[in-house]
Backbone as a printed PyTorch tensor [residue, N CA C, xyz], in Angstrom:
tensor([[[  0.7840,  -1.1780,   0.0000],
         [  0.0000,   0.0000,   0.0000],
         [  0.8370,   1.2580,   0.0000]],

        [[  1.7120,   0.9550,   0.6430],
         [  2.8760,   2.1920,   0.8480],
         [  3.6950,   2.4960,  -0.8140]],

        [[  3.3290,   1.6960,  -1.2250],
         [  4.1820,   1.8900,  -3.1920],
         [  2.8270,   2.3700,  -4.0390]],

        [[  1.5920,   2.0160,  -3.5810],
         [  0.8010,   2.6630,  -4.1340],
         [  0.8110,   4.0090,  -3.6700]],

        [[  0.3940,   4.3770,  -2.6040],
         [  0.7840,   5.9380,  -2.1820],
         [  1.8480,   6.4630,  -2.9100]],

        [[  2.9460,   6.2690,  -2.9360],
         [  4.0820,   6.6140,  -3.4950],
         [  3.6910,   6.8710,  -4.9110]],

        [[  3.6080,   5.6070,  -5.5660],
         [  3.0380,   6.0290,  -6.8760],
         [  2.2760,   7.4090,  -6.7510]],

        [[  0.7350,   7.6110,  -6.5470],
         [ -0.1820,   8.4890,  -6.6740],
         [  0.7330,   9.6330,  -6.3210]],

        [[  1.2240,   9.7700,  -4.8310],
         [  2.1480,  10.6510,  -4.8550],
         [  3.3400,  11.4430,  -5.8930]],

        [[  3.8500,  10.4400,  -6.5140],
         [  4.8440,  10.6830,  -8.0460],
         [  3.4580,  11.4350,  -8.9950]],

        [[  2.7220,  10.9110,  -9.2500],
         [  1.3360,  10.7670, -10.5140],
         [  0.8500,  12.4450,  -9.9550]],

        [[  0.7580,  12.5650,  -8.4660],
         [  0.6860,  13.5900,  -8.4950],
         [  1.1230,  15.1420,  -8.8160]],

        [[  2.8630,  14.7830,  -7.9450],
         [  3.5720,  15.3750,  -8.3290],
         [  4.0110,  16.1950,  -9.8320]],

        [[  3.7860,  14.9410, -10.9350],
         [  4.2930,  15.1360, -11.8920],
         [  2.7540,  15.9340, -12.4040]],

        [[  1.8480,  15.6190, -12.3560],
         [  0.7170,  16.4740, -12.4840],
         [  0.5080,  17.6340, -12.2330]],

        [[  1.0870,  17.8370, -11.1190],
         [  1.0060,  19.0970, -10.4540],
         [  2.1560,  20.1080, -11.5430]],

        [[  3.3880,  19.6830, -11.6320],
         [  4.5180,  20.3120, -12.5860],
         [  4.2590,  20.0520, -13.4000]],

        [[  3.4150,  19.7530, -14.2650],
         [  2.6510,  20.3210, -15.7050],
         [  2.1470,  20.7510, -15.6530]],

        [[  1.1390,  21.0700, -14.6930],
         [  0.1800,  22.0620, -14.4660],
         [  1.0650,  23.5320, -14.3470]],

        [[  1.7820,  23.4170, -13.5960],
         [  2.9780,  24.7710, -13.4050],
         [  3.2830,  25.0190, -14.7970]],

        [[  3.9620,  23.9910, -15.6920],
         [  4.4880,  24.7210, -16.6440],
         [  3.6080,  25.1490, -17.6810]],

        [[  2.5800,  24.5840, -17.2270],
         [  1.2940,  24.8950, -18.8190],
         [  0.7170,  26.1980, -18.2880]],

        [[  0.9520,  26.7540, -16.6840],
         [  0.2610,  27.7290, -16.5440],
         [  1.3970,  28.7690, -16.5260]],

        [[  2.7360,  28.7140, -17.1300],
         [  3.6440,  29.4670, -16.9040],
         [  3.9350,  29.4250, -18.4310]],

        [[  3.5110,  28.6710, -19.5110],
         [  3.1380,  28.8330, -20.9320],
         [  2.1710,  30.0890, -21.3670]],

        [[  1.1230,  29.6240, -20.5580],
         [ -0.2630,  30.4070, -20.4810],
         [ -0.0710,  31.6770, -20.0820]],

        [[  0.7360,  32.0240, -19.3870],
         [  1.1760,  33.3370, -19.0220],
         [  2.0470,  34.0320, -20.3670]],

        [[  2.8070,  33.5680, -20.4000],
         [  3.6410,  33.6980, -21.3070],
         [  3.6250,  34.3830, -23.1590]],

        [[  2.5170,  32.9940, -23.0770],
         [  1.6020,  33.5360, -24.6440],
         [  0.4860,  34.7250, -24.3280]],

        [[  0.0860,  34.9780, -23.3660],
         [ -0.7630,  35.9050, -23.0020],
         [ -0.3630,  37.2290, -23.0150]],

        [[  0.8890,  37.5000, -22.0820],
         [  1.4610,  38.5140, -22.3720],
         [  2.3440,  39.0880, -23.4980]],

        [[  2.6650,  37.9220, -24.4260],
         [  2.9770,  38.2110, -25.9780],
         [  1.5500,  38.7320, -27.0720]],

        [[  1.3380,  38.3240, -26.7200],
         [ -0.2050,  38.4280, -27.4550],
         [ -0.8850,  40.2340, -26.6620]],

        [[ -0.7340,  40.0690, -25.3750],
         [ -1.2010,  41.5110, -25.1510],
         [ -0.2740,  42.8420, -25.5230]],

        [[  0.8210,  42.5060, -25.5050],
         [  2.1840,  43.0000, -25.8870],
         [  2.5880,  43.8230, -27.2350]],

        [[  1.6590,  42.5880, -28.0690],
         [  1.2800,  42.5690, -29.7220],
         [  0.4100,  43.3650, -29.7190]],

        [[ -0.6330,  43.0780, -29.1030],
         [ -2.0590,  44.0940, -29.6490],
         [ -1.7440,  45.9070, -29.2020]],

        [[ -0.9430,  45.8180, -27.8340],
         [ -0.9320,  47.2240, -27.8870],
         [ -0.0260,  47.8280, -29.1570]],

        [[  1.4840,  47.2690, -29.3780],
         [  2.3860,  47.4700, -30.5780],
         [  1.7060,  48.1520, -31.8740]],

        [[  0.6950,  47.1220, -32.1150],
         [ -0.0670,  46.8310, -33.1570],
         [ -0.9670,  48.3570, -33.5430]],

        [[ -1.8610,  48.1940, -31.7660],
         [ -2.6080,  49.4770, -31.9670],
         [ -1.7140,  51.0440, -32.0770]],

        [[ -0.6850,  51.1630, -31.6530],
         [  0.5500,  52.0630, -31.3920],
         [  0.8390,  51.9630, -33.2140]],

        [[  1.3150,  50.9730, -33.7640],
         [  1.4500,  51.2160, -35.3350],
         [  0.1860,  51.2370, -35.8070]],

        [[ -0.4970,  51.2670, -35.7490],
         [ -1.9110,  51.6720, -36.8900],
         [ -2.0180,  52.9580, -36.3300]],

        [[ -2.4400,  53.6540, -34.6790],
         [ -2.5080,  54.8930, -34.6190],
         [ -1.5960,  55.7150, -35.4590]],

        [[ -0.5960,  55.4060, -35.2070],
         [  0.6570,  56.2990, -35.8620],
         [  0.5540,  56.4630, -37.2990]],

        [[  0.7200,  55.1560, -37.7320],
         [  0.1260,  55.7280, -39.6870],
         [ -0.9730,  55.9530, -39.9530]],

        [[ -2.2040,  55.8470, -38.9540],
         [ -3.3230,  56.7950, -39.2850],
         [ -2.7750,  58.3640, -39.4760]],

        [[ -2.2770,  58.4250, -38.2890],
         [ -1.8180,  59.8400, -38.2230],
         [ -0.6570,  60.4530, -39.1230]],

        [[  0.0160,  59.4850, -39.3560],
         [  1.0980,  60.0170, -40.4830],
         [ -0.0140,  60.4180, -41.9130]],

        [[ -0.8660,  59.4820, -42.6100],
         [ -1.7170,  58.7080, -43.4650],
         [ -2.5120,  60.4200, -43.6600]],

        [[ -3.2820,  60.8270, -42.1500],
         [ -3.6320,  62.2940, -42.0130],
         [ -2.8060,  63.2230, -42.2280]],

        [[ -1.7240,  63.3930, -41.7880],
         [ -0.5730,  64.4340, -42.0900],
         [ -0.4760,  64.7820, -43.4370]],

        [[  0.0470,  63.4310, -44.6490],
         [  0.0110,  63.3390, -45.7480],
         [ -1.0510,  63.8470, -46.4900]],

        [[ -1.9040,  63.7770, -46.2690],
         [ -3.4250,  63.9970, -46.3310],
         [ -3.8230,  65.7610, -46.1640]],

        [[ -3.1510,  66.1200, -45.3260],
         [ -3.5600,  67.3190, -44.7710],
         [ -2.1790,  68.5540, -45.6550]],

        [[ -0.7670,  67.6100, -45.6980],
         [  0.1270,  68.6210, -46.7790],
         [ -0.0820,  68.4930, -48.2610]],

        [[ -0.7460,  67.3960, -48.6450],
         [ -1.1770,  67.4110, -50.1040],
         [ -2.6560,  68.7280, -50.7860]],

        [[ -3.4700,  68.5960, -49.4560],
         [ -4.4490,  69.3880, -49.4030],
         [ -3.8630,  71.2250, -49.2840]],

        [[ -3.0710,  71.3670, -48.4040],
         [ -2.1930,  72.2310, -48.3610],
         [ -1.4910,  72.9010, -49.6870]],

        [[ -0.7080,  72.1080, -50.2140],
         [ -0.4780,  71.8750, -51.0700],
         [ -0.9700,  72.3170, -52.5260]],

        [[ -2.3790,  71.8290, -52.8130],
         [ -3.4630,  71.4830, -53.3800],
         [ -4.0310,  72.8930, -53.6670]],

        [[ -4.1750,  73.7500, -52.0920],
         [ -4.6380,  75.0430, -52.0790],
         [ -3.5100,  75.9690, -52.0860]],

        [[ -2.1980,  76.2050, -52.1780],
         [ -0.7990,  77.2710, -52.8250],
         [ -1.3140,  77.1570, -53.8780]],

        [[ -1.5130,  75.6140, -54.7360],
         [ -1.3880,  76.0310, -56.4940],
         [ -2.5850,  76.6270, -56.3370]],

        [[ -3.6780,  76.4020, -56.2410],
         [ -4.9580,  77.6880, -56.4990],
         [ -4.5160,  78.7110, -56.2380]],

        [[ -3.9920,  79.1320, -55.2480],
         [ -4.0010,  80.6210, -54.8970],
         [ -2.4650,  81.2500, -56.1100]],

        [[ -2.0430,  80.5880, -56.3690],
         [ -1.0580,  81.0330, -57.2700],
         [ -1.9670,  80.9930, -58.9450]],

        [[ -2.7600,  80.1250, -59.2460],
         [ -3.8860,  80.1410, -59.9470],
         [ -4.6260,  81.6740, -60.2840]],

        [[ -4.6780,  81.9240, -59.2880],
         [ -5.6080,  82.7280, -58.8700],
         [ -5.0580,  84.3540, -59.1000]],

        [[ -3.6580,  84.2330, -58.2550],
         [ -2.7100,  85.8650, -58.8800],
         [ -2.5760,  85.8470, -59.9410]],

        [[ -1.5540,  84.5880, -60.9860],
         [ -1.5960,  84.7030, -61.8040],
         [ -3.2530,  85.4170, -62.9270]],

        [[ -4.3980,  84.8190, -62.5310],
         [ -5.4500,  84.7360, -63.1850],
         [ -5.6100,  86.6260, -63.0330]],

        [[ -5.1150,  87.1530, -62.0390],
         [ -5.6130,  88.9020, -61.6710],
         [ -4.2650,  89.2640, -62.3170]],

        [[ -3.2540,  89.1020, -62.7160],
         [ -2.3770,  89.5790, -63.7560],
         [ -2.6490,  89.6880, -65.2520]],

        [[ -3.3410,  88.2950, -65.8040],
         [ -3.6340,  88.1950, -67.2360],
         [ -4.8310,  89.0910, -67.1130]],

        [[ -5.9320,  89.1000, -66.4780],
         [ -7.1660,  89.9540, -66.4800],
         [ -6.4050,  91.3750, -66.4980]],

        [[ -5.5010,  92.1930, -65.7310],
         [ -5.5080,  93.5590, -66.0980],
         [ -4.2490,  93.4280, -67.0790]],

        [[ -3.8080,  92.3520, -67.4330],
         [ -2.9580,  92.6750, -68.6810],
         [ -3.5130,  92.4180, -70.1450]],

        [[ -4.6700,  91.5910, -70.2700],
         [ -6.0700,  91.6950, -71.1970],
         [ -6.6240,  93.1420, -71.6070]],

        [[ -6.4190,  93.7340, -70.6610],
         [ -7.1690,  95.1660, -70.6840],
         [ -6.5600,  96.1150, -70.6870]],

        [[ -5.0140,  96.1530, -70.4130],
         [ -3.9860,  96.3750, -70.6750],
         [ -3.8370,  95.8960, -72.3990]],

        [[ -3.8820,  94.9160, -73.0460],
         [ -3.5460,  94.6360, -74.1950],
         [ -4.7570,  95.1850, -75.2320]],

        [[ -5.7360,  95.7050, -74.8360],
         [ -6.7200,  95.8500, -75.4070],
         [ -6.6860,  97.3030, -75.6750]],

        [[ -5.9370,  98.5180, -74.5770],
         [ -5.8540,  99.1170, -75.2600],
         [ -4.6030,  99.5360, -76.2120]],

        [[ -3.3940,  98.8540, -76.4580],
         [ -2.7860,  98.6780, -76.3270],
         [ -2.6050,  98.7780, -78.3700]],

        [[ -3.6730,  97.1890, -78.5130],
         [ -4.3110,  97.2000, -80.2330],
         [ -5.0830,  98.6170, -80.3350]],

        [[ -5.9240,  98.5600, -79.6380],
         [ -6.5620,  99.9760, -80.0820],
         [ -5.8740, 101.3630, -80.0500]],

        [[ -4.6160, 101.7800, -79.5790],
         [ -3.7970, 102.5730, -79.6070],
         [ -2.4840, 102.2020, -81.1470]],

        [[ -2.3720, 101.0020, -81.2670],
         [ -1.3290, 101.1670, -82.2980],
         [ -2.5720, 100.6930, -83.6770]],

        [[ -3.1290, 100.7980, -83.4660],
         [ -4.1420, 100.8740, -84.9850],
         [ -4.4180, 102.2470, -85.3750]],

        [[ -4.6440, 103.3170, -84.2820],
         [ -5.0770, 104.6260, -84.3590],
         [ -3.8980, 105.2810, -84.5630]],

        [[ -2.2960, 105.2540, -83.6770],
         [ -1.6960, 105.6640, -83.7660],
         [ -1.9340, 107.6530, -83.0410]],

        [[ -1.6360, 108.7140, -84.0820],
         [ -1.6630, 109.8930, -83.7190],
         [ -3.4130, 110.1240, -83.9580]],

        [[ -4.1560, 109.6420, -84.3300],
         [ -5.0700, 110.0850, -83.9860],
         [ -5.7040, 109.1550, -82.8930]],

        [[ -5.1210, 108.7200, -82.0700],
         [ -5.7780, 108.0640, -80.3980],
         [ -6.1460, 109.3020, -79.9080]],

        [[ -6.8900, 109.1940, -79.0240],
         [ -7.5410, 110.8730, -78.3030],
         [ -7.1980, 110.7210, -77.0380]],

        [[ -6.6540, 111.5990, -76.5280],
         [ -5.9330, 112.0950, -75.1080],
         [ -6.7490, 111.4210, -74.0220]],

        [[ -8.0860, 111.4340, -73.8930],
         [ -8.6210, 110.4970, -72.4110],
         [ -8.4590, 108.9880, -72.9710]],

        [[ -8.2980, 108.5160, -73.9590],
         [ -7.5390, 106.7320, -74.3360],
         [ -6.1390, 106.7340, -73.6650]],

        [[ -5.6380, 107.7750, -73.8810],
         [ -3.8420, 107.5410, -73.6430],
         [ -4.0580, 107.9690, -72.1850]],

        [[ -4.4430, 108.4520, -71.6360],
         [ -4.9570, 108.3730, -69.9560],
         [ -4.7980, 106.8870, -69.4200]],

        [[ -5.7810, 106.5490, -70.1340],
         [ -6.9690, 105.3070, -69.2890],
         [ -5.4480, 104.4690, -69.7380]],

        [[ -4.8620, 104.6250, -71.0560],
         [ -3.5680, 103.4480, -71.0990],
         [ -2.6560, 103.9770, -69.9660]],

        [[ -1.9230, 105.1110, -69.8970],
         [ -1.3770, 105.4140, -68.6720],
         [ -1.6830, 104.5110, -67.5000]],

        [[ -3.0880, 104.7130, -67.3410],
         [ -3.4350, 104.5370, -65.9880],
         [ -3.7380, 102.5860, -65.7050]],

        [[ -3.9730, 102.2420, -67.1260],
         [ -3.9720, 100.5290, -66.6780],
         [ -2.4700, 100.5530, -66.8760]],

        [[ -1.2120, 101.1690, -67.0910],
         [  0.4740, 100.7660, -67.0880],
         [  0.2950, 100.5560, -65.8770]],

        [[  0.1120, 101.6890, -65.1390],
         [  0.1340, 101.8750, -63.9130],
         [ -0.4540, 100.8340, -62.9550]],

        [[ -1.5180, 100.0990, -63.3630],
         [ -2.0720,  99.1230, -62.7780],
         [ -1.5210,  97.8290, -63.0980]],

        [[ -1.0380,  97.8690, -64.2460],
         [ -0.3810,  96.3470, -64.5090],
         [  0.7420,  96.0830, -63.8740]],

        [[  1.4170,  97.4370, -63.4270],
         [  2.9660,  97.3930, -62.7160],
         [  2.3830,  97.1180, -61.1420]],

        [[  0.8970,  97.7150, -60.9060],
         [  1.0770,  96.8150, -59.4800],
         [  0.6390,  96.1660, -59.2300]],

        [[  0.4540,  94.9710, -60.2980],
         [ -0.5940,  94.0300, -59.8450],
         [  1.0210,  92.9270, -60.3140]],

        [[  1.5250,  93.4940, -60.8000],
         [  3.3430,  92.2660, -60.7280],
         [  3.3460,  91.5860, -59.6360]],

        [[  2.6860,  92.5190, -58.0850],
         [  3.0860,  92.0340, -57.0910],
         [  2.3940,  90.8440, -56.9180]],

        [[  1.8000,  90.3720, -57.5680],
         [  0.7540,  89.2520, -57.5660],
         [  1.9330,  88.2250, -57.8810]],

        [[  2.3010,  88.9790, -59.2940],
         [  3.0110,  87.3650, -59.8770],
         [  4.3530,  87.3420, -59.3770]],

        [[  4.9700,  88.1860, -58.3890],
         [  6.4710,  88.0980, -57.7320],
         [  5.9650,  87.1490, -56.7780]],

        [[  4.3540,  87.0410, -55.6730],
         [  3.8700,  86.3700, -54.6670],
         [  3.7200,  85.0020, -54.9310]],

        [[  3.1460,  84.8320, -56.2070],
         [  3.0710,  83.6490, -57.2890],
         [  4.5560,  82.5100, -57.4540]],

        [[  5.5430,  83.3480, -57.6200],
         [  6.4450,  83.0510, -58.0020],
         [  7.2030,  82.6590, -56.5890]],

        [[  7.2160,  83.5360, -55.9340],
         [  7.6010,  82.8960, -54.6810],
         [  7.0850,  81.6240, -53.3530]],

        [[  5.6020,  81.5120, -54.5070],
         [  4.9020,  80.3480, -53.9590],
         [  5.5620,  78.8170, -54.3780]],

        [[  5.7030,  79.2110, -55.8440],
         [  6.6760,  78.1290, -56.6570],
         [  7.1020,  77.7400, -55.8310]],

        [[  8.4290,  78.5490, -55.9300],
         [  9.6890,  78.0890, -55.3660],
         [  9.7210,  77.8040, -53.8670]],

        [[  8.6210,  77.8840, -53.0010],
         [  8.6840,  77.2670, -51.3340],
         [  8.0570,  75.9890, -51.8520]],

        [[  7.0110,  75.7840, -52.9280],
         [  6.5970,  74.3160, -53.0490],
         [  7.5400,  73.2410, -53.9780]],

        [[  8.8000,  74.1250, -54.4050],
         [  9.8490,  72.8250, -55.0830],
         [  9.2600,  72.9740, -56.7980]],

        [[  8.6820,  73.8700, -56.7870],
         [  8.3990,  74.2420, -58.6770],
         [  9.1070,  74.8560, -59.1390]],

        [[ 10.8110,  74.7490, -59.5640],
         [ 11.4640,  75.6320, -60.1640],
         [ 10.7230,  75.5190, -61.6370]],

        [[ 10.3700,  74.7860, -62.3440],
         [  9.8910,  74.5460, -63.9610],
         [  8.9120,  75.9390, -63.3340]],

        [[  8.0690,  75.7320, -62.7120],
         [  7.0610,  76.2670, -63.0600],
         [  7.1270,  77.9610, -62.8660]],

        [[  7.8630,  78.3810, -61.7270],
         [  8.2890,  79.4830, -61.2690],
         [  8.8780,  79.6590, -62.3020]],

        [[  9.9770,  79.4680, -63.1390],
         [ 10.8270,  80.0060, -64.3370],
         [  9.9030,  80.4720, -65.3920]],

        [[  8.6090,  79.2260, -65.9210],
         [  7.5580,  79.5880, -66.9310],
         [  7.2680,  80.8660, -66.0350]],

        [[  6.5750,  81.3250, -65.0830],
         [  5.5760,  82.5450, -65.1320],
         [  6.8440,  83.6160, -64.7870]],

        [[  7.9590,  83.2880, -64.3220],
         [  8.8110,  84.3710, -64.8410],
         [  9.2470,  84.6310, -66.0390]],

        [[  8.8200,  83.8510, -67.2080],
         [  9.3010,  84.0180, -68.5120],
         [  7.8700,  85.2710, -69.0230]],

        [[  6.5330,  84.2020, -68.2810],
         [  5.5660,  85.0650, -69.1160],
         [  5.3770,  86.7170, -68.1580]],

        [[  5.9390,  86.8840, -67.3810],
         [  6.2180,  88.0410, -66.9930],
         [  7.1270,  89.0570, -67.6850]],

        [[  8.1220,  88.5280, -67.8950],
         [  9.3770,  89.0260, -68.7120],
         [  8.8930,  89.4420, -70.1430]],

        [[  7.8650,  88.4070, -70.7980],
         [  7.3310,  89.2040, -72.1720],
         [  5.8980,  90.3070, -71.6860]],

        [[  5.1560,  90.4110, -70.5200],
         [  4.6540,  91.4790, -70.3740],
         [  5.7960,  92.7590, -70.2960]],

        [[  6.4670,  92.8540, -69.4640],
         [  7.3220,  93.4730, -69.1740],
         [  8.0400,  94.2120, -70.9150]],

        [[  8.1240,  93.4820, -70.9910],
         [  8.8640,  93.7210, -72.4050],
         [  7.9650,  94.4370, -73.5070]],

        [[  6.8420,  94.1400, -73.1410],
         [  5.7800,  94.5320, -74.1230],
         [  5.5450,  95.7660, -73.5450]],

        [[  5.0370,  96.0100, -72.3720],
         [  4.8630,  97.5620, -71.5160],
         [  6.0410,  98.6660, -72.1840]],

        [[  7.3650,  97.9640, -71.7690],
         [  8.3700,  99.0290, -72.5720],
         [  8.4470,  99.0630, -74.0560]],

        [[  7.7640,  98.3200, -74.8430],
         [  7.6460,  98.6480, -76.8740],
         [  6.6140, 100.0230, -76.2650]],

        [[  5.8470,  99.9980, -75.3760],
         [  4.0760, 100.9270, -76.0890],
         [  4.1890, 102.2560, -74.6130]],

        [[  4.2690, 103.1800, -75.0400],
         [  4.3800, 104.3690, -74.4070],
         [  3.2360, 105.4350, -74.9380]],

        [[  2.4780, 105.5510, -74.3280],
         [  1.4510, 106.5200, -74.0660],
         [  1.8440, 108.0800, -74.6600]],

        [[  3.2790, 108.0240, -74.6340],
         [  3.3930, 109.6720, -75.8350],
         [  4.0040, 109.1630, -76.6730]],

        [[  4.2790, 107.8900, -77.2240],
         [  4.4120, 107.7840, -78.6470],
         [  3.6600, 107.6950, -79.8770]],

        [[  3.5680, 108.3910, -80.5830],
         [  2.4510, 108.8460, -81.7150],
         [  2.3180, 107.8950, -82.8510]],

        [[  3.2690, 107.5780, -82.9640],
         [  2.7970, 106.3810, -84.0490],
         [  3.8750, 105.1020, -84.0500]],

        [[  3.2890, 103.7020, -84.2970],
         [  4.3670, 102.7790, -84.5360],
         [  4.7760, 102.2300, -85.5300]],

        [[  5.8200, 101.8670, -85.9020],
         [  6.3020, 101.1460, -86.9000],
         [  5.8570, 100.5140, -87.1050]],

        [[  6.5050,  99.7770, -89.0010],
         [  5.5890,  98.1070, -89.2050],
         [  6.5240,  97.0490, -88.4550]],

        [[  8.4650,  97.1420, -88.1270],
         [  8.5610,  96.4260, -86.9240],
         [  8.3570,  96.3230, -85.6630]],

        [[  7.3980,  97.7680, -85.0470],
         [  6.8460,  97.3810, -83.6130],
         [  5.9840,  97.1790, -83.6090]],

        [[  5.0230,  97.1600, -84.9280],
         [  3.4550,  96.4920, -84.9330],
         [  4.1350,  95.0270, -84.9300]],

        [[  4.6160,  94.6740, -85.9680],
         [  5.7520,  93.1860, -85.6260],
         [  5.2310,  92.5090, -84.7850]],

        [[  6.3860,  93.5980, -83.3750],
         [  6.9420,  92.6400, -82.6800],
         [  6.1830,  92.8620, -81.1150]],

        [[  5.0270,  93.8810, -81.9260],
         [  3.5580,  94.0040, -80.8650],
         [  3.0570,  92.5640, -80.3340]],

        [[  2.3560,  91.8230, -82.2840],
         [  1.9250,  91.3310, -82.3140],
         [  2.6440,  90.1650, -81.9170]],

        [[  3.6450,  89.6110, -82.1830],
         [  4.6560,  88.6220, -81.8160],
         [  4.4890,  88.2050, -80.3330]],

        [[  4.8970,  89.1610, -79.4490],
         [  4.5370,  89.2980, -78.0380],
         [  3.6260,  88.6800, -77.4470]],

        [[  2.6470,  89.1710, -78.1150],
         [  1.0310,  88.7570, -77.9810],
         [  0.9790,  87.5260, -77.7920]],

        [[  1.1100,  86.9990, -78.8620],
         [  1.0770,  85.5090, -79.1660],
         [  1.8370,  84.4120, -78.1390]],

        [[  3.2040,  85.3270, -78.4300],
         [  4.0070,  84.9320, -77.6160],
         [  3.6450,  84.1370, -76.0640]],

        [[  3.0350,  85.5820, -75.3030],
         [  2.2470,  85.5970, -73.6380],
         [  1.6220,  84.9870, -73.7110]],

        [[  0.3890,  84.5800, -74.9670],
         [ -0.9650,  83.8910, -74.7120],
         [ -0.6360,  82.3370, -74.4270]],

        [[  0.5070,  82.4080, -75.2810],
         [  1.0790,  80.7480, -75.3660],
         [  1.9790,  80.5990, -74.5000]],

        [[  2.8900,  81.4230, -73.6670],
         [  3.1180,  80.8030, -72.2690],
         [  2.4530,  80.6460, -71.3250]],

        [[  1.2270,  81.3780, -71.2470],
         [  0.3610,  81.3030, -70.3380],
         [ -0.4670,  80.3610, -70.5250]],

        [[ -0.6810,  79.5520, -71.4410],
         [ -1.5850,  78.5810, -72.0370],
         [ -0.7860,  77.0810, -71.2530]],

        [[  0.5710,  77.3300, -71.4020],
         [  1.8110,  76.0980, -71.1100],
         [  1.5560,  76.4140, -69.7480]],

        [[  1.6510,  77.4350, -69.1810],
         [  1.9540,  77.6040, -67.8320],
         [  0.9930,  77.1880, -66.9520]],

        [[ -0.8070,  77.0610, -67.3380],
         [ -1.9320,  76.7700, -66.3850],
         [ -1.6790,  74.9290, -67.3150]],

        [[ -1.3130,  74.7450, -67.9740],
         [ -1.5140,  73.0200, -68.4610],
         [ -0.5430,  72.5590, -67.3710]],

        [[  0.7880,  73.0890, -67.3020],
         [  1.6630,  72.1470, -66.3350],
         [  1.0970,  72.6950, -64.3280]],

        [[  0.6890,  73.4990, -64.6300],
         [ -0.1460,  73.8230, -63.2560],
         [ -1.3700,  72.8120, -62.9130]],

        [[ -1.9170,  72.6820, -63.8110],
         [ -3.0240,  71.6290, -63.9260],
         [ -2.4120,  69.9560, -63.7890]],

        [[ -1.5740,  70.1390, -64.4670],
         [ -1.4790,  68.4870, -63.7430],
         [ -0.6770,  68.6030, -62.8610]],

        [[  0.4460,  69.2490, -62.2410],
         [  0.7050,  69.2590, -60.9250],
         [ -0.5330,  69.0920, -59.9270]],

        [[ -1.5540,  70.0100, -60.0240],
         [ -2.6500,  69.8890, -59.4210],
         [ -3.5080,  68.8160, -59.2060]],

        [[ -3.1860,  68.2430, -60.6290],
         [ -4.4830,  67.0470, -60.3840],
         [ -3.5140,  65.8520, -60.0510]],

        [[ -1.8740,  66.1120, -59.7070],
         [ -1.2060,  64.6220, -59.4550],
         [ -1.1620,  64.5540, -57.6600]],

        [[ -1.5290,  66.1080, -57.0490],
         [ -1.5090,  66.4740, -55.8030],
         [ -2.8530,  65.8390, -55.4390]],

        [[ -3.7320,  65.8750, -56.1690],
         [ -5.1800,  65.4410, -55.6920],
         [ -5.4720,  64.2170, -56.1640]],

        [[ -5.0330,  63.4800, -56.9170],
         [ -5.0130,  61.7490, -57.1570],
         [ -3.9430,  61.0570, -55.8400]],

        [[ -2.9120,  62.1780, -55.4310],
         [ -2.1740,  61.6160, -54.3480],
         [ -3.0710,  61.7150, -53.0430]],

        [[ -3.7790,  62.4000, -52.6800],
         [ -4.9870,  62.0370, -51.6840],
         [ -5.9990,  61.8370, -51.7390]]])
């Protein structure tokens, strides 16, 4: 009877130290597993929040090119009207009438301060990494510019090479400015397919 005890005693024993180690397993995988889930939730918060960030400088982003859109768009409008009288002054020549050469005076005067638009423009570029694009609207600046100094308000009549190189100009601006909102536009729309 005393070897049976013994036995049960061993049977126990050894029962008992599996029980220990299965509950020292059980611990074990438990706290890997809880360990994991916080990790887990800690990396998904975080690239949510990165995921938002991205999200929030593309949008950013998204709204510089409009607003550079937008100066540019109040430059071509008073340089339109600016160019308008501009044909209607070198078609007339010496007979333009003194309140026309005013009102041209007075849109020079307005086109020179509305530059400050496209210097603001330009300096939007270049904080968002657009040298291409900053160089285009400094080019199509450079042929306003250039065009303001051919046409002077006390000059009485123009040549057939500054009717030329009037018209040249013209063309010239319409078609950088044409290049300049196409590569604006898909910058724009590659900023807004990216979020």
């Amino acid at each position: 009877m005393i070897c049976q005890y013994e036995e049960v005693d061993k049977y126990l024993a050894e029962g008992a130290m599996v029980t220990i180690e299965m509950l020292d397993t059980a611990i074990k995988v438990a706290t890997g597993f809880l360990l994991g889930s916080v990790l887990l939730y800690l990396y998904l918060r975080r690239s949510g929040a990165v995921a938002q960030r991205n999200r929030d400088d593309l949008d950013r982003r998204r709204l510089l090119l409009q607003q550079v859109s937008d100066q540019v768009g109040k430059v071509h409008h008073v340089y339109q009207q600016y160019l308008s009288l501009v044909v209607e002054y070198s078609r007339m020549g010496v007979n333009w009438p003194e309140y026309r050469r005013k009102e041209l005076r007075k849109k020079t005067e307005e086109l020179v301060a509305v530059f400050q638009e496209l210097n603001a423009a330009q300096a939007t570029l270049l904080l968002l990494g657009e040298k291409k694009l900053e160089r285009a609207l400094r080019v199509y600046g450079a042929r306003i510019v250039a065009m303001r100094r051919l046409v002077s308000a006390e000059k009485l009549e123009f040549s057939g090479d500054e009717l030329n190189e009037l018209d040249d100009n013209k063309k010239e601006i319409q078609g950088l400015r044409e290049a300049f909102y196409d590569s604006l536009s898909d910058r724009f729309m590659t900023s807004r397919q990216a979020a």
